[in-house]
mmCIF file of C-alpha atoms in Angstrom:
data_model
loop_
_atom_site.group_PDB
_atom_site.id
_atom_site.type_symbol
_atom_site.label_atom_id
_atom_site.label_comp_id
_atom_site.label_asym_id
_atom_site.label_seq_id
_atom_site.Cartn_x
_atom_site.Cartn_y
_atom_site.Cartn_z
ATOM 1 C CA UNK A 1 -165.231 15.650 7.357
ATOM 2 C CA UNK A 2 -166.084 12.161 8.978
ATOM 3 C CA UNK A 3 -163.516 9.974 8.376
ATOM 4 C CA UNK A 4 -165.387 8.582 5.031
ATOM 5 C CA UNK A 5 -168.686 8.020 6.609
ATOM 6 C CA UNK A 6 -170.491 10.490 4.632
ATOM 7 C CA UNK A 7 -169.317 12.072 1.346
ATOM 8 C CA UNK A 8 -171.114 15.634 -0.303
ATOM 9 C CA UNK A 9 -172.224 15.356 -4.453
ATOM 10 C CA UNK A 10 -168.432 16.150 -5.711
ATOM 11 C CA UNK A 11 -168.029 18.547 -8.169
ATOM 12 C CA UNK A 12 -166.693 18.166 -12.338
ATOM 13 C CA UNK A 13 -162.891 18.464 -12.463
ATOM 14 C CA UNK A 14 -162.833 17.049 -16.333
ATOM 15 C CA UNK A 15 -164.978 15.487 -18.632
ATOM 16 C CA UNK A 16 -163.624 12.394 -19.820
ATOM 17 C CA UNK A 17 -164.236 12.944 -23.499
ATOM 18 C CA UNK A 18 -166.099 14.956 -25.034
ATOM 19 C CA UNK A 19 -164.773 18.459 -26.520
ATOM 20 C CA UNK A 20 -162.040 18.106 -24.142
ATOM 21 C CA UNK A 21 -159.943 21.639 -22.681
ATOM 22 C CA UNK A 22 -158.704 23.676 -25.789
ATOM 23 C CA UNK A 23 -155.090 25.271 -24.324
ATOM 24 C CA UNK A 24 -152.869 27.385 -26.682
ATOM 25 C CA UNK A 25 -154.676 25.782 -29.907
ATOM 26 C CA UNK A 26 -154.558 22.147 -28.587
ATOM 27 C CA UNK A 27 -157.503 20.011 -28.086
ATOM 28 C CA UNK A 28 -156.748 17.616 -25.013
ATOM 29 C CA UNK A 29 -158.293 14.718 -24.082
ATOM 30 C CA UNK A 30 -158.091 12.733 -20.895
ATOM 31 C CA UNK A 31 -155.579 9.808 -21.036
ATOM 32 C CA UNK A 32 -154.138 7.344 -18.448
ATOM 33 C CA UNK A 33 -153.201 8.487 -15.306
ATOM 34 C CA UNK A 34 -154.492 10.590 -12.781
ATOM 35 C CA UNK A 35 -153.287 11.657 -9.174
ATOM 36 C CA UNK A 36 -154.753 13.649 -6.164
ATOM 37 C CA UNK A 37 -154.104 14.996 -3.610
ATOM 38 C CA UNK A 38 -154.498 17.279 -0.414
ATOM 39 C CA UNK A 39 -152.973 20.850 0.044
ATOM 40 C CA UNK A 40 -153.941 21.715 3.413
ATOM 41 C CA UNK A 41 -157.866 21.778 3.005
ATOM 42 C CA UNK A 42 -157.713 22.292 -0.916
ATOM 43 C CA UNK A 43 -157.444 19.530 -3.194
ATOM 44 C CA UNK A 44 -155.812 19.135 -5.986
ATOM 45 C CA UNK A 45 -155.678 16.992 -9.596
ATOM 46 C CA UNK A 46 -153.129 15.737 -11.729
ATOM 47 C CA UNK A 47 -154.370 14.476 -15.178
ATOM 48 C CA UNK A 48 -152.711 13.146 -18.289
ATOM 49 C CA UNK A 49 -153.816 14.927 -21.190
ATOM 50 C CA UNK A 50 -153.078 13.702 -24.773
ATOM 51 C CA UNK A 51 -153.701 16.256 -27.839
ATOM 52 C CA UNK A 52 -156.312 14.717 -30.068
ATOM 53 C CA UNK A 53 -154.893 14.166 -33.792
ATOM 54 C CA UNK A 54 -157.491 15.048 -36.927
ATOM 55 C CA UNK A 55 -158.216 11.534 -36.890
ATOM 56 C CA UNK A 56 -159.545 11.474 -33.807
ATOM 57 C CA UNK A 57 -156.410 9.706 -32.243
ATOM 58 C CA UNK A 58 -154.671 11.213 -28.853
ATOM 59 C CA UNK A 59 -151.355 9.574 -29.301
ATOM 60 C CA UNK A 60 -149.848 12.601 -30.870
ATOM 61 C CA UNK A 61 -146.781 14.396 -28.870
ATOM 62 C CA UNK A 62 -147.693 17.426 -27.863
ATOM 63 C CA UNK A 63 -149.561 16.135 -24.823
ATOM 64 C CA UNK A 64 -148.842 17.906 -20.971
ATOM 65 C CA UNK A 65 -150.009 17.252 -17.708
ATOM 66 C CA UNK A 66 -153.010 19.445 -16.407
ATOM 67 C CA UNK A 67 -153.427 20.574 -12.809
ATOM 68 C CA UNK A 68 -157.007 21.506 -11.270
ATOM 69 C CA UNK A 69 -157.490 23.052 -8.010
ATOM 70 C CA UNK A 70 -160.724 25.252 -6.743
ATOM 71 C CA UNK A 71 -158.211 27.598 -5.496
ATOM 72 C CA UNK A 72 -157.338 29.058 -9.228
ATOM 73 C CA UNK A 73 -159.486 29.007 -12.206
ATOM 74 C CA UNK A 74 -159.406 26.720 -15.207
ATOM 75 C CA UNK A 75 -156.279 24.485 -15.410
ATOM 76 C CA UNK A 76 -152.253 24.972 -14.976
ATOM 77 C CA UNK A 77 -149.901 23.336 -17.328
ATOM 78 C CA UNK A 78 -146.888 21.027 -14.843
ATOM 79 C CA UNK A 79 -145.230 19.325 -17.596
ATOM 80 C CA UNK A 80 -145.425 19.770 -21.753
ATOM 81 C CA UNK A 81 -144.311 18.198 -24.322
ATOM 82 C CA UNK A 82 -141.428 19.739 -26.518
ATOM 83 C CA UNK A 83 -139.034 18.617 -28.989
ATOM 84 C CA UNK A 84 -135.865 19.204 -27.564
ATOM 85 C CA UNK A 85 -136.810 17.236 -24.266
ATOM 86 C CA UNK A 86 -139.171 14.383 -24.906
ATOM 87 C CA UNK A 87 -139.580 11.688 -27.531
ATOM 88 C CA UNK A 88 -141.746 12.441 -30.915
ATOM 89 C CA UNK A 89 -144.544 9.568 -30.891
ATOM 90 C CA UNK A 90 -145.791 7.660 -28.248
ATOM 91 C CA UNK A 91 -143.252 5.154 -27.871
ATOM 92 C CA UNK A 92 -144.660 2.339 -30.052
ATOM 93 C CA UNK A 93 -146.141 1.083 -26.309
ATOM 94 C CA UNK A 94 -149.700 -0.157 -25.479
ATOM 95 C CA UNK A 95 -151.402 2.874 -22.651
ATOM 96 C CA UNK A 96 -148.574 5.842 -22.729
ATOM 97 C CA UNK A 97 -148.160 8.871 -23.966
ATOM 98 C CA UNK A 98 -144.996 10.923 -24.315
ATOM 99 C CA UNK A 99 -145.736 12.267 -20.880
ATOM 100 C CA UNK A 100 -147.825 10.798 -18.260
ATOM 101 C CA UNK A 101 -149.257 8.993 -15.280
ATOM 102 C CA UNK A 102 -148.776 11.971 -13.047
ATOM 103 C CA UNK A 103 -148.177 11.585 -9.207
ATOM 104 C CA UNK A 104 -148.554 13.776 -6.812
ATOM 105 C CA UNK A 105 -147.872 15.152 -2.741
ATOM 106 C CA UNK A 106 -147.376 17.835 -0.313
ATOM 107 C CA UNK A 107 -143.615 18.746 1.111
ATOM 108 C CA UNK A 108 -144.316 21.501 3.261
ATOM 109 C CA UNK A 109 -145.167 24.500 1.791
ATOM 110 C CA UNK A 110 -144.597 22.933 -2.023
ATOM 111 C CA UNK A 111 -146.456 20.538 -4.469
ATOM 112 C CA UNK A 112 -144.046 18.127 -5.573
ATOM 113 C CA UNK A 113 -144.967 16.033 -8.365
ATOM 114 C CA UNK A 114 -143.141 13.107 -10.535
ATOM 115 C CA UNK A 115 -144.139 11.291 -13.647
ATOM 116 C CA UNK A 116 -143.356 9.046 -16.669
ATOM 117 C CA UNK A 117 -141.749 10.476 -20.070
ATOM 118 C CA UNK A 118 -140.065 9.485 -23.089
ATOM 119 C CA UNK A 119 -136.868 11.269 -23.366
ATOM 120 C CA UNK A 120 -135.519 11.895 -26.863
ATOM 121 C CA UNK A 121 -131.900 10.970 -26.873
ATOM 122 C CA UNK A 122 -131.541 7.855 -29.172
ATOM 123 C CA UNK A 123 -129.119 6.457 -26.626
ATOM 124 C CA UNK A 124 -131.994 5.589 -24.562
ATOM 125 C CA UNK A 125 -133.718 3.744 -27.556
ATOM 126 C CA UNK A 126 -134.012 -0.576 -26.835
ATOM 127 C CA UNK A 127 -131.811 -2.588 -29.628
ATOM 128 C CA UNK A 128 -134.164 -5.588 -29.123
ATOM 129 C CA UNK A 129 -137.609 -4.262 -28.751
ATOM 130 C CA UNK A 130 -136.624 -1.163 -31.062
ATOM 131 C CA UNK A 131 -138.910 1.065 -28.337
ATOM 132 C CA UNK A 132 -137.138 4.265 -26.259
ATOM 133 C CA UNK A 133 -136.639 3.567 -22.760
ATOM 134 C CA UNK A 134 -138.772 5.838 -20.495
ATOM 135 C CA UNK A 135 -137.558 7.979 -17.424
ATOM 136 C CA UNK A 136 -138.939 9.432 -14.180
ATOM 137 C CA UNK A 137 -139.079 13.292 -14.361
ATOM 138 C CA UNK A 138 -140.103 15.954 -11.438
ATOM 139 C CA UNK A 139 -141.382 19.467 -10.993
ATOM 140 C CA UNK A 140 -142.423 21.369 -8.256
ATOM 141 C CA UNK A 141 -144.920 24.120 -7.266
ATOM 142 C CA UNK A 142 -144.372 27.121 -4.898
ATOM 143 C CA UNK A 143 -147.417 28.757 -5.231
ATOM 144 C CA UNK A 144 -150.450 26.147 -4.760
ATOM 145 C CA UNK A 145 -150.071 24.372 -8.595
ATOM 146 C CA UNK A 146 -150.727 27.747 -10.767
ATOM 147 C CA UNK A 147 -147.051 27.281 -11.706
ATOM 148 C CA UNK A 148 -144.159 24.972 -12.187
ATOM 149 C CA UNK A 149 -140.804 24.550 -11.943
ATOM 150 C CA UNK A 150 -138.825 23.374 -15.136
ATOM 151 C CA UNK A 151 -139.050 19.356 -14.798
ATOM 152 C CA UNK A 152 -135.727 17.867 -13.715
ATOM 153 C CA UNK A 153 -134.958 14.349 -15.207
ATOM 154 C CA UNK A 154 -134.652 12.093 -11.879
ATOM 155 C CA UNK A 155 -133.547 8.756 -13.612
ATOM 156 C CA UNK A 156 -131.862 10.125 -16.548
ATOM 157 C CA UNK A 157 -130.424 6.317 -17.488
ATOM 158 C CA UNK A 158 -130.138 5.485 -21.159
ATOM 159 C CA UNK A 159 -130.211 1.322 -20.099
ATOM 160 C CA UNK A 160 -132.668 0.982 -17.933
ATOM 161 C CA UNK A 161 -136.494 1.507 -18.456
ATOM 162 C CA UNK A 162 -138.191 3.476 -15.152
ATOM 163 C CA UNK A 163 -141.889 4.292 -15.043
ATOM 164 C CA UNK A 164 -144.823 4.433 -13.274
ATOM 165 C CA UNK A 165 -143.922 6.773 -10.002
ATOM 166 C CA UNK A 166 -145.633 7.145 -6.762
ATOM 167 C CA UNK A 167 -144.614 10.233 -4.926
ATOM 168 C CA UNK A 168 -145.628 10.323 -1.078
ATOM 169 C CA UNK A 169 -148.714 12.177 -0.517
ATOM 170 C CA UNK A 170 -147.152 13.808 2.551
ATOM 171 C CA UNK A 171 -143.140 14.304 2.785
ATOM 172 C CA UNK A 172 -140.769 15.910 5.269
ATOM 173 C CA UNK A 173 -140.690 19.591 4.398
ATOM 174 C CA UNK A 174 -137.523 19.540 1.780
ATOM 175 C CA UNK A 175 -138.156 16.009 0.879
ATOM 176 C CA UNK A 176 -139.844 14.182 -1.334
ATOM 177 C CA UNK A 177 -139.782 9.991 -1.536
ATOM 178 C CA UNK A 178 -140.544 8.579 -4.749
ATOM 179 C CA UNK A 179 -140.567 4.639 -5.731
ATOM 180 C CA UNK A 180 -140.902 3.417 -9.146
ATOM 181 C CA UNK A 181 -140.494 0.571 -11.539
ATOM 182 C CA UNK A 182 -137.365 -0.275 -13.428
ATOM 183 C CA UNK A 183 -136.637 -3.130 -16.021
ATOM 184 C CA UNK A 184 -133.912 -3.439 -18.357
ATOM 185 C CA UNK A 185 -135.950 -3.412 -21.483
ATOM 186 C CA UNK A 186 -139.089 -1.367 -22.088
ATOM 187 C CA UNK A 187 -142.919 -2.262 -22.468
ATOM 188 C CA UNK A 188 -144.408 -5.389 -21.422
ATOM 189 C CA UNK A 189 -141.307 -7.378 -20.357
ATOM 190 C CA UNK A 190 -141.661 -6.870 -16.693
ATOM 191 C CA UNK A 191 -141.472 -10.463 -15.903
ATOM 192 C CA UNK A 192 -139.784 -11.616 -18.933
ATOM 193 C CA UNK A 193 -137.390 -10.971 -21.533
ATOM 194 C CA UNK A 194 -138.139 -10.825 -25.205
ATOM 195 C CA UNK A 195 -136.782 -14.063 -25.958
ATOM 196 C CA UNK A 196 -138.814 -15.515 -23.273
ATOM 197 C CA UNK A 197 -136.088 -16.831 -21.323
ATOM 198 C CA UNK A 198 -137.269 -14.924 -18.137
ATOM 199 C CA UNK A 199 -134.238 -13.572 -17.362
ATOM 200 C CA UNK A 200 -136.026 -9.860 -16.735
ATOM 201 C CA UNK A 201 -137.644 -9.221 -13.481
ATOM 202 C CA UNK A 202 -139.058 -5.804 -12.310
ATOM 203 C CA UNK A 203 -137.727 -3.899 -9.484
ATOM 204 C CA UNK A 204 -139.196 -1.695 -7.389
ATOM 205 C CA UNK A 205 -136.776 1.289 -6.430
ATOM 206 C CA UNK A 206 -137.080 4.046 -3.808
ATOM 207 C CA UNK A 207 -135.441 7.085 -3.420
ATOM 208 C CA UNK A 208 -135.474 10.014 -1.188
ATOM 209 C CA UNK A 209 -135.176 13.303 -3.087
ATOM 210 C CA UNK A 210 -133.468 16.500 -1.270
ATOM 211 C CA UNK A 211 -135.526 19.140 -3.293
ATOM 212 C CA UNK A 212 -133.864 22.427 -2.701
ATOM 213 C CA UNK A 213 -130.505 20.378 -4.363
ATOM 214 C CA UNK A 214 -132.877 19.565 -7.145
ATOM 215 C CA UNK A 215 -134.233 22.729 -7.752
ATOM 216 C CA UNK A 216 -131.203 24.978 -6.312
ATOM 217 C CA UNK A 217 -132.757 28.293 -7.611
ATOM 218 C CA UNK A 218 -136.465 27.199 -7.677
ATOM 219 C CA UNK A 219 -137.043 29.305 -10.953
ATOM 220 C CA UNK A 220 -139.888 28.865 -12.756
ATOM 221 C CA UNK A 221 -138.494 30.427 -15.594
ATOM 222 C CA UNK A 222 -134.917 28.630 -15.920
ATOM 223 C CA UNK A 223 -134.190 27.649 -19.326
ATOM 224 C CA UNK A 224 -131.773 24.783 -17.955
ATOM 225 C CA UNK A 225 -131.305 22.399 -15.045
ATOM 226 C CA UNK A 226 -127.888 20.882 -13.875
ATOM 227 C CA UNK A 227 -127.819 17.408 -14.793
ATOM 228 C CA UNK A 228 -126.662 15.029 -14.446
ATOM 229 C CA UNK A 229 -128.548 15.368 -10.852
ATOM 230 C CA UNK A 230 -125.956 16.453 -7.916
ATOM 231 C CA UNK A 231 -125.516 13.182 -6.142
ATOM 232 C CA UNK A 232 -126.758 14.809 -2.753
ATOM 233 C CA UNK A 233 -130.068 15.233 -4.667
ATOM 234 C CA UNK A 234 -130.789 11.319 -4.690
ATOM 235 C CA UNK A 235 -130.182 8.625 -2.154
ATOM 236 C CA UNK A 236 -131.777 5.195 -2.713
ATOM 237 C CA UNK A 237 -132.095 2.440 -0.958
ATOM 238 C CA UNK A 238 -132.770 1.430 3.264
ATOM 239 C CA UNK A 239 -132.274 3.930 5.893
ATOM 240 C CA UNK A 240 -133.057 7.178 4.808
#
């Protein structure tokens, strides 16, 4: 309430390990990535949560991304793993799950978040490094992160590797900008290719997002999405 020069004793959002939050017969642990942000005067978390295997592992699928908030109690589910939709495994890649490192921000009246996943169409799978190419997906919340839209795949490329998002905190109302990375072949070959010839570099790409073209109906309970995404959804590049 000082511009940072004093700070109250915080309060638990999740306990890093532990027993973890048990959600329709999962056990979820904390993984990488984590996001916050303010909604008016209440915040609110983003956290990667990975479902911990019988040997004590959390790289099993069925992970999701959790949302806290002091305005609702316990946690809401934004994204979750399923078959049809995301990749079975983690990837084969050092620090990811199917589904993580959440971002999140405000557009007006709307949470808007975006985040890495592992889509499951082979054609997205690397010949040379044999790993699946990952994607940016987005949801959105109307009601203050208790619910979420259906995700909507943003990158949806099956030759290009894009990951780690940063939404905006705060965005025009209707609008959300969102940059990420993309490379042409997945994992640790930002800088380099495989064959060390370093012919790969990373790019850094922004785009601004139109969100009632993304989500035309804005219906929580839609069992599909148009894609590929209308072009009026996306524009990237300079002058926005």
């Amino acid at each position: 309430t000082d511009n940072g020069t004093t700070w109250d004793s915080g309060r638990l959002v999740l306990r890093g390990r532990g027993t973890g939050v048990v959600m329709e017969g999962d056990t979820l642990l904390k993984w990488i990535g984590s996001d916050a942000v303010y909604f008016g005067e209440t915040p609110v978390v983003a956290i990667s949560m990975a479902r911990r295997a019988t040997d004590s592992s959390v790289f099993s699928s069925p992970c999701r991304i959790l949302v806290w908030s002091p305005a609702f109690s316990g946690y809401a589910t934004a994204a979750k793993w399923d078959s049809l939709t995301y990749w079975n495994g983690d990837g084969g890649q050092t620090n990811h799950v199917v589904i993580g490192y959440p971002s999140i921000g405000v557009s007006g009246n709307l949470l808007v978040m975006s985040y890495t996943a592992f889509p499951r169409r082979l054609e997205a799978i690397d010949t040379v490094t044999n790993n699946p190419r990952a994607d940016i997906f987005m949801t959105q919340s109307t009601d203050g992160g208790q619910t979420w839209a259906l995700p909507v795949n943003l990158t949806n490329t099956d030759d290009l590797d894009e990951r780690y998002s940063s939404i905006s905190k705060w965005n025009p109302p209707g609008f959300a900008y969102v940059q990420w990375q993309e490379t042409i072949y997945p994992g640790h070959f930002s800088a380099a290719s495989p064959d060390n010839n370093f012919k790969e570099v990373a790019k850094q790409k922004v785009a601004k997002i139109t969100l009632n073209n993304l989500f035309p109906l804005n219906n929580l309970s839609a069992l599909s999405v148009t894609t590929p995404i209308p072009a009026i959804a996306i524009k990237q590049g300079t002058g926005f």
